[in-house]
């Protein structure tokens, strides 16, 4: 995506039976993206891609808890997350493998979302 122009060059095959589209023409299209109504949106930095899967780190009783997630749409530094988390949960904003599952978490040091 060209962030300055907010556009992306793509190539696609389309039916052109009425010959309204000519070679080299530029067009604007709208592609509807499906979103899961159960998804929460978090900063992309809160998503941890590890060798064992994709997680967010929830703070539970001052301890790190790795929660497996399914990643949705990512745009503008935010990522849709589908997981067993709620809007009230404290999530580490800068997820890192250095924050081990079950390790103590000082929310003032890491920040949360």
PDB file of C-alpha atoms in Angstrom:
ATOM      1  CA  UNK A   1       0.000   0.000   0.000  1.00  0.00           C
ATOM      2  CA  UNK A   2       1.267   3.453  -0.889  1.00  0.00           C
ATOM      3  CA  UNK A   3       0.591   5.239   2.421  1.00  0.00           C
ATOM      4  CA  UNK A   4       0.993   8.674   0.826  1.00  0.00           C
ATOM      5  CA  UNK A   5      -1.621   8.096  -1.885  1.00  0.00           C
ATOM      6  CA  UNK A   6      -3.576   5.483   0.102  1.00  0.00           C
ATOM      7  CA  UNK A   7      -3.639   3.251  -2.958  1.00  0.00           C
ATOM      8  CA  UNK A   8      -2.286  -0.063  -4.096  1.00  0.00           C
ATOM      9  CA  UNK A   9      -1.445  -1.298  -7.578  1.00  0.00           C
ATOM     10  CA  UNK A  10      -2.998  -4.665  -8.316  1.00  0.00           C
ATOM     11  CA  UNK A  11      -3.495  -6.898 -11.324  1.00  0.00           C
ATOM     12  CA  UNK A  12      -6.702  -8.831 -11.790  1.00  0.00           C
ATOM     13  CA  UNK A  13      -8.676 -10.635 -14.476  1.00  0.00           C
ATOM     14  CA  UNK A  14     -12.220  -9.368 -15.126  1.00  0.00           C
ATOM     15  CA  UNK A  15     -15.019 -10.136 -17.556  1.00  0.00           C
ATOM     16  CA  UNK A  16     -15.017  -7.371 -20.207  1.00  0.00           C
ATOM     17  CA  UNK A  17     -17.638  -8.630 -22.649  1.00  0.00           C
ATOM     18  CA  UNK A  18     -18.955  -5.129 -23.442  1.00  0.00           C
ATOM     19  CA  UNK A  19     -15.381  -3.822 -24.029  1.00  0.00           C
ATOM     20  CA  UNK A  20     -15.774  -0.785 -21.761  1.00  0.00           C
ATOM     21  CA  UNK A  21     -12.367  -1.437 -20.199  1.00  0.00           C
ATOM     22  CA  UNK A  22      -9.392  -0.683 -22.429  1.00  0.00           C
ATOM     23  CA  UNK A  23      -5.707  -1.594 -21.896  1.00  0.00           C
ATOM     24  CA  UNK A  24      -3.875   0.866 -19.655  1.00  0.00           C
ATOM     25  CA  UNK A  25      -7.023   2.336 -18.111  1.00  0.00           C
ATOM     26  CA  UNK A  26      -6.942   3.241 -14.433  1.00  0.00           C
ATOM     27  CA  UNK A  27      -9.974   2.599 -12.288  1.00  0.00           C
ATOM     28  CA  UNK A  28     -11.095   2.955  -8.730  1.00  0.00           C
ATOM     29  CA  UNK A  29     -12.692  -0.042  -7.084  1.00  0.00           C
ATOM     30  CA  UNK A  30     -14.100  -0.795  -3.666  1.00  0.00           C
ATOM     31  CA  UNK A  31     -13.257  -4.169  -2.172  1.00  0.00           C
ATOM     32  CA  UNK A  32     -15.437  -5.008   0.803  1.00  0.00           C
ATOM     33  CA  UNK A  33     -13.407  -6.659   3.553  1.00  0.00           C
ATOM     34  CA  UNK A  34     -15.186  -8.972   5.921  1.00  0.00           C
ATOM     35  CA  UNK A  35     -14.728  -8.315   9.587  1.00  0.00           C
ATOM     36  CA  UNK A  36     -15.600 -10.571  12.490  1.00  0.00           C
ATOM     37  CA  UNK A  37     -18.104  -8.909  14.813  1.00  0.00           C
ATOM     38  CA  UNK A  38     -16.427 -10.661  17.779  1.00  0.00           C
ATOM     39  CA  UNK A  39     -13.015  -9.175  16.995  1.00  0.00           C
ATOM     40  CA  UNK A  40     -11.277  -6.578  19.137  1.00  0.00           C
ATOM     41  CA  UNK A  41      -8.843  -4.124  17.593  1.00  0.00           C
ATOM     42  CA  UNK A  42      -5.431  -3.773  19.245  1.00  0.00           C
ATOM     43  CA  UNK A  43      -2.176  -2.055  18.322  1.00  0.00           C
ATOM     44  CA  UNK A  44      -0.231  -4.358  16.003  1.00  0.00           C
ATOM     45  CA  UNK A  45       2.668  -4.196  18.476  1.00  0.00           C
ATOM     46  CA  UNK A  46       0.488  -6.137  20.952  1.00  0.00           C
ATOM     47  CA  UNK A  47       0.411  -9.156  18.603  1.00  0.00           C
ATOM     48  CA  UNK A  48       3.191 -11.664  19.211  1.00  0.00           C
ATOM     49  CA  UNK A  49       4.129 -14.058  16.404  1.00  0.00           C
ATOM     50  CA  UNK A  50       6.111 -16.880  18.000  1.00  0.00           C
ATOM     51  CA  UNK A  51       7.266 -20.251  16.690  1.00  0.00           C
ATOM     52  CA  UNK A  52       4.426 -21.876  18.625  1.00  0.00           C
ATOM     53  CA  UNK A  53       1.674 -19.597  17.284  1.00  0.00           C
ATOM     54  CA  UNK A  54       0.257 -16.085  17.442  1.00  0.00           C
ATOM     55  CA  UNK A  55      -0.602 -14.568  20.815  1.00  0.00           C
ATOM     56  CA  UNK A  56      -1.433 -11.490  22.827  1.00  0.00           C
ATOM     57  CA  UNK A  57      -0.136 -11.183  26.367  1.00  0.00           C
ATOM     58  CA  UNK A  58      -2.837 -10.590  28.952  1.00  0.00           C
ATOM     59  CA  UNK A  59      -1.934  -9.385  32.447  1.00  0.00           C
ATOM     60  CA  UNK A  60      -3.741 -11.595  34.950  1.00  0.00           C
ATOM     61  CA  UNK A  61      -2.972 -11.163  38.681  1.00  0.00           C
ATOM     62  CA  UNK A  62       0.260  -9.310  37.766  1.00  0.00           C
ATOM     63  CA  UNK A  63       1.458 -12.277  35.674  1.00  0.00           C
ATOM     64  CA  UNK A  64       1.826 -12.657  31.913  1.00  0.00           C
ATOM     65  CA  UNK A  65      -0.667 -14.963  30.269  1.00  0.00           C
ATOM     66  CA  UNK A  66      -0.119 -15.824  26.617  1.00  0.00           C
ATOM     67  CA  UNK A  67      -3.528 -16.009  24.913  1.00  0.00           C
ATOM     68  CA  UNK A  68      -3.693 -17.704  21.493  1.00  0.00           C
ATOM     69  CA  UNK A  69      -5.375 -15.526  18.886  1.00  0.00           C
ATOM     70  CA  UNK A  70      -6.605 -15.554  15.339  1.00  0.00           C
ATOM     71  CA  UNK A  71      -5.441 -12.467  13.486  1.00  0.00           C
ATOM     72  CA  UNK A  72      -7.895 -10.483  11.374  1.00  0.00           C
ATOM     73  CA  UNK A  73      -7.414  -7.410   9.215  1.00  0.00           C
ATOM     74  CA  UNK A  74      -4.355  -5.213   9.873  1.00  0.00           C
ATOM     75  CA  UNK A  75      -4.369  -1.542   8.878  1.00  0.00           C
ATOM     76  CA  UNK A  76      -2.870   1.719  10.147  1.00  0.00           C
ATOM     77  CA  UNK A  77      -0.907   0.043  12.944  1.00  0.00           C
ATOM     78  CA  UNK A  78      -3.976  -1.749  14.330  1.00  0.00           C
ATOM     79  CA  UNK A  79      -4.868  -5.445  14.107  1.00  0.00           C
ATOM     80  CA  UNK A  80      -8.163  -7.247  14.563  1.00  0.00           C
ATOM     81  CA  UNK A  81      -7.800  -9.985  17.162  1.00  0.00           C
ATOM     82  CA  UNK A  82     -10.187 -12.875  17.690  1.00  0.00           C
ATOM     83  CA  UNK A  83      -9.481 -14.556  21.020  1.00  0.00           C
ATOM     84  CA  UNK A  84     -10.793 -15.394  24.456  1.00  0.00           C
ATOM     85  CA  UNK A  85     -10.188 -11.854  25.710  1.00  0.00           C
ATOM     86  CA  UNK A  86     -12.551  -9.077  26.696  1.00  0.00           C
ATOM     87  CA  UNK A  87     -12.461  -5.325  26.456  1.00  0.00           C
ATOM     88  CA  UNK A  88     -11.755  -5.166  30.221  1.00  0.00           C
ATOM     89  CA  UNK A  89      -8.573  -7.265  29.988  1.00  0.00           C
ATOM     90  CA  UNK A  90      -5.182  -5.588  30.300  1.00  0.00           C
ATOM     91  CA  UNK A  91      -3.094  -6.449  27.252  1.00  0.00           C
ATOM     92  CA  UNK A  92       0.642  -5.752  26.968  1.00  0.00           C
ATOM     93  CA  UNK A  93       1.023  -3.109  24.249  1.00  0.00           C
ATOM     94  CA  UNK A  94       4.581  -4.114  23.236  1.00  0.00           C
ATOM     95  CA  UNK A  95       4.434  -7.912  23.167  1.00  0.00           C
ATOM     96  CA  UNK A  96       7.760  -9.719  23.239  1.00  0.00           C
ATOM     97  CA  UNK A  97       8.937 -13.308  23.670  1.00  0.00           C
ATOM     98  CA  UNK A  98      11.046 -11.982  26.531  1.00  0.00           C
ATOM     99  CA  UNK A  99       7.812 -11.675  28.535  1.00  0.00           C
ATOM    100  CA  UNK A 100       7.419 -15.371  29.279  1.00  0.00           C
ATOM    101  CA  UNK A 101       4.057 -16.996  29.981  1.00  0.00           C
ATOM    102  CA  UNK A 102       3.527 -16.929  33.765  1.00  0.00           C
ATOM    103  CA  UNK A 103       6.280 -14.415  34.473  1.00  0.00           C
ATOM    104  CA  UNK A 104       5.610 -11.407  36.732  1.00  0.00           C
ATOM    105  CA  UNK A 105       4.546  -8.252  34.878  1.00  0.00           C
ATOM    106  CA  UNK A 106       4.969  -4.709  36.100  1.00  0.00           C
ATOM    107  CA  UNK A 107       2.286  -2.847  34.104  1.00  0.00           C
ATOM    108  CA  UNK A 108       4.079   0.454  34.685  1.00  0.00           C
ATOM    109  CA  UNK A 109       7.183  -0.902  32.903  1.00  0.00           C
ATOM    110  CA  UNK A 110       5.445  -2.451  29.905  1.00  0.00           C
ATOM    111  CA  UNK A 111       2.312  -0.359  29.560  1.00  0.00           C
ATOM    112  CA  UNK A 112      -0.984  -1.896  28.609  1.00  0.00           C
ATOM    113  CA  UNK A 113      -3.765  -1.264  26.192  1.00  0.00           C
TER     114      UNK A 113
END
